């Protein structure tokens, strides 16, 4: 099992890779949907953060959403055809950044033992962070496919992390 600090670095590396996939796109490209049964890159960006917040909130700390209006929209239980009315790129960026700050704060508290049941939450935190990184990369795969295949933009190089590898074409942090 990896340490929380190492996994937080991988979380930041995964988020930076996500940014490499979309930050140079136009707002129209971020909200463009290849078809009705598909989600825009912007939805995936919001969904990545939504899941991170949801998991941190429900598994380690009860806290309110940083943007409750986005919760239903970014939930994958919401069918693709209802994922079209996306917020602005600025709002998505702020949402992603706020969630990342909260992930760091909560994981930092766990790593420092500033929680009840610190040993138990450390186990939860290491698995949770591994899952968050792998979820980020899971959606990056789709973002990359749309970026390159549909929008014609080159892909950035894979992140250079010692814990990251490709499995079935997807980037993952191996939890072994």
Short mmCIF file of C-alpha atoms in Angstrom, two decimals:
data_model
loop_
_atom_site.label_atom_id
_atom_site.label_comp_id
_atom_site.label_asym_id
_atom_site.label_seq_id
_atom_site.Cartn_x
_atom_site.Cartn_y
_atom_site.Cartn_z
CA UNK A 1 0.00 0.00 0.00
CA UNK A 2 1.31 3.45 -0.89
CA UNK A 3 1.53 6.34 1.56
CA UNK A 4 -1.00 9.14 1.50
CA UNK A 5 1.62 11.76 0.56
CA UNK A 6 2.74 9.73 -2.48
CA UNK A 7 -0.87 9.19 -3.55
CA UNK A 8 -1.63 12.90 -3.21
CA UNK A 9 1.27 13.58 -5.57
CA UNK A 10 -0.26 11.07 -7.99
CA UNK A 11 -3.65 12.76 -7.60
CA UNK A 12 -2.03 16.09 -8.50
CA UNK A 13 -0.18 14.46 -11.42
CA UNK A 14 -3.47 12.99 -12.71
CA UNK A 15 -5.23 16.34 -12.41
CA UNK A 16 -2.33 18.05 -14.23
CA UNK A 17 -2.62 15.47 -17.02
CA UNK A 18 -6.35 16.20 -17.22
CA UNK A 19 -5.51 19.90 -17.55
CA UNK A 20 -3.05 19.08 -20.35
CA UNK A 21 -5.94 17.39 -22.16
CA UNK A 22 -8.37 20.29 -22.05
CA UNK A 23 -6.91 23.66 -20.99
CA UNK A 24 -5.86 24.56 -24.54
CA UNK A 25 -9.31 23.79 -25.98
CA UNK A 26 -11.84 26.49 -26.77
CA UNK A 27 -14.94 26.79 -24.59
CA UNK A 28 -16.99 25.51 -27.55
CA UNK A 29 -14.79 22.40 -27.79
CA UNK A 30 -15.15 21.78 -24.04
CA UNK A 31 -18.95 21.78 -24.22
CA UNK A 32 -19.26 20.07 -27.63
CA UNK A 33 -20.88 16.63 -27.62
CA UNK A 34 -20.01 14.10 -30.33
CA UNK A 35 -23.65 12.93 -30.23
CA UNK A 36 -26.68 12.93 -27.92
CA UNK A 37 -25.67 9.67 -26.26
CA UNK A 38 -22.28 11.04 -25.36
CA UNK A 39 -21.06 13.52 -22.78
CA UNK A 40 -19.02 16.64 -23.47
CA UNK A 41 -15.47 16.98 -22.20
CA UNK A 42 -16.81 19.59 -19.77
CA UNK A 43 -19.18 17.05 -18.24
CA UNK A 44 -16.30 14.65 -17.62
CA UNK A 45 -14.32 17.45 -15.96
CA UNK A 46 -17.16 18.22 -13.59
CA UNK A 47 -17.88 14.53 -13.02
CA UNK A 48 -14.28 13.81 -12.01
CA UNK A 49 -14.50 16.48 -9.30
CA UNK A 50 -18.04 15.52 -8.30
CA UNK A 51 -17.01 11.92 -7.64
CA UNK A 52 -13.92 13.02 -5.69
CA UNK A 53 -16.04 15.25 -3.46
CA UNK A 54 -18.78 12.64 -3.09
CA UNK A 55 -16.33 9.94 -2.04
CA UNK A 56 -14.39 12.15 0.38
CA UNK A 57 -17.64 13.42 1.89
CA UNK A 58 -19.23 10.02 2.30
CA UNK A 59 -16.19 7.98 3.32
CA UNK A 60 -14.13 10.36 5.45
CA UNK A 61 -15.89 13.63 6.32
CA UNK A 62 -19.41 14.95 6.08
CA UNK A 63 -19.21 18.34 4.42
CA UNK A 64 -21.41 20.26 2.01
CA UNK A 65 -20.85 20.31 -1.72
CA UNK A 66 -18.77 23.22 -3.04
CA UNK A 67 -21.40 23.74 -5.75
CA UNK A 68 -24.69 21.93 -4.97
CA UNK A 69 -26.26 23.00 -8.27
CA UNK A 70 -23.73 20.84 -10.12
CA UNK A 71 -24.34 17.69 -8.09
CA UNK A 72 -27.23 16.25 -10.10
CA UNK A 73 -25.79 17.32 -13.46
CA UNK A 74 -22.39 15.69 -12.82
CA UNK A 75 -23.79 12.45 -11.42
CA UNK A 76 -23.24 9.57 -13.86
CA UNK A 77 -26.70 8.26 -12.95
CA UNK A 78 -27.99 11.22 -14.96
CA UNK A 79 -28.53 9.87 -18.52
CA UNK A 80 -26.24 11.31 -21.19
CA UNK A 81 -29.06 13.06 -23.03
CA UNK A 82 -29.57 15.28 -19.94
CA UNK A 83 -25.91 16.30 -19.65
CA UNK A 84 -26.00 19.19 -22.10
CA UNK A 85 -26.52 22.36 -20.05
CA UNK A 86 -22.98 22.70 -18.73
CA UNK A 87 -21.63 25.53 -16.62
CA UNK A 88 -18.91 27.85 -17.89
CA UNK A 89 -15.30 26.72 -18.11
CA UNK A 90 -14.50 29.14 -15.28
CA UNK A 91 -17.10 27.58 -13.01
CA UNK A 92 -15.91 24.05 -13.84
CA UNK A 93 -12.32 25.10 -13.12
CA UNK A 94 -13.29 26.64 -9.78
CA UNK A 95 -15.28 23.52 -8.85
CA UNK A 96 -12.36 21.23 -9.73
CA UNK A 97 -9.88 23.39 -7.83
CA UNK A 98 -12.07 23.62 -4.71
CA UNK A 99 -12.61 19.88 -4.63
CA UNK A 100 -8.86 19.25 -5.02
CA UNK A 101 -8.14 21.61 -2.12
CA UNK A 102 -10.65 19.70 0.02
CA UNK A 103 -9.15 16.35 -0.96
CA UNK A 104 -5.73 17.62 0.09
CA UNK A 105 -7.04 19.08 3.35
CA UNK A 106 -8.88 15.95 4.39
CA UNK A 107 -6.13 13.55 3.35
CA UNK A 108 -3.62 15.80 5.13
CA UNK A 109 -5.68 15.60 8.32
CA UNK A 110 -5.82 11.83 8.04
CA UNK A 111 -2.07 11.51 7.35
CA UNK A 112 -1.30 13.74 10.34
CA UNK A 113 -3.61 11.78 12.64
CA UNK A 114 -5.96 14.73 13.20
CA UNK A 115 -9.01 12.48 12.91
CA UNK A 116 -10.80 9.92 15.01
CA UNK A 117 -9.67 6.37 14.18
CA UNK A 118 -6.55 7.54 12.29
CA UNK A 119 -5.26 4.05 11.52
CA UNK A 120 -8.59 2.94 10.07
CA UNK A 121 -8.98 6.15 8.05
CA UNK A 122 -5.44 5.77 6.74
CA UNK A 123 -6.43 2.46 5.19
CA UNK A 124 -9.58 4.06 3.76
CA UNK A 125 -7.61 7.09 2.53
CA UNK A 126 -5.00 5.08 0.63
CA UNK A 127 -7.62 3.03 -1.19
CA UNK A 128 -9.77 6.11 -1.75
CA UNK A 129 -6.92 8.13 -3.25
CA UNK A 130 -5.97 5.23 -5.52
CA UNK A 131 -9.58 5.09 -6.68
CA UNK A 132 -9.76 8.87 -7.24
CA UNK A 133 -6.59 8.85 -9.34
CA UNK A 134 -7.78 5.89 -11.39
CA UNK A 135 -11.20 7.50 -11.86
CA UNK A 136 -9.52 10.70 -13.07
CA UNK A 137 -7.51 8.68 -15.60
CA UNK A 138 -10.56 6.65 -16.62
CA UNK A 139 -12.30 9.81 -17.80
CA UNK A 140 -9.06 11.20 -19.23
CA UNK A 141 -9.06 8.27 -21.63
CA UNK A 142 -12.42 9.40 -23.07
CA UNK A 143 -11.39 13.07 -23.04
CA UNK A 144 -8.25 12.11 -24.94
CA UNK A 145 -10.19 10.10 -27.50
CA UNK A 146 -12.48 13.04 -28.22
CA UNK A 147 -9.59 15.51 -28.16
CA UNK A 148 -7.56 13.54 -30.69
CA UNK A 149 -10.16 11.60 -32.68
CA UNK A 150 -12.99 14.11 -32.96
CA UNK A 151 -11.34 17.50 -32.41
CA UNK A 152 -8.02 16.73 -34.12
CA UNK A 153 -5.69 17.89 -31.34
CA UNK A 154 -2.48 16.07 -30.45
CA UNK A 155 -2.37 14.20 -27.15
CA UNK A 156 0.07 15.24 -24.45
CA UNK A 157 2.65 12.68 -23.33
CA UNK A 158 1.62 10.27 -20.58
CA UNK A 159 2.38 11.47 -17.06
CA UNK A 160 5.80 10.50 -15.78
CA UNK A 161 5.05 8.92 -12.42
CA UNK A 162 6.68 5.88 -10.91
CA UNK A 163 3.31 4.53 -9.75
CA UNK A 164 1.52 5.05 -13.08
CA UNK A 165 1.25 2.47 -15.84
CA UNK A 166 -1.18 1.51 -18.59
CA UNK A 167 -3.62 -1.39 -18.19
CA UNK A 168 -5.95 -2.19 -21.08
CA UNK A 169 -4.98 1.16 -22.58
CA UNK A 170 -5.94 3.13 -19.46
CA UNK A 171 -3.53 4.95 -17.17
CA UNK A 172 -3.74 3.61 -13.61
CA UNK A 173 -2.00 3.82 -10.29
CA UNK A 174 -1.29 0.25 -9.34
CA UNK A 175 -2.21 -0.30 -5.71
CA UNK A 176 0.28 -3.14 -5.28
#
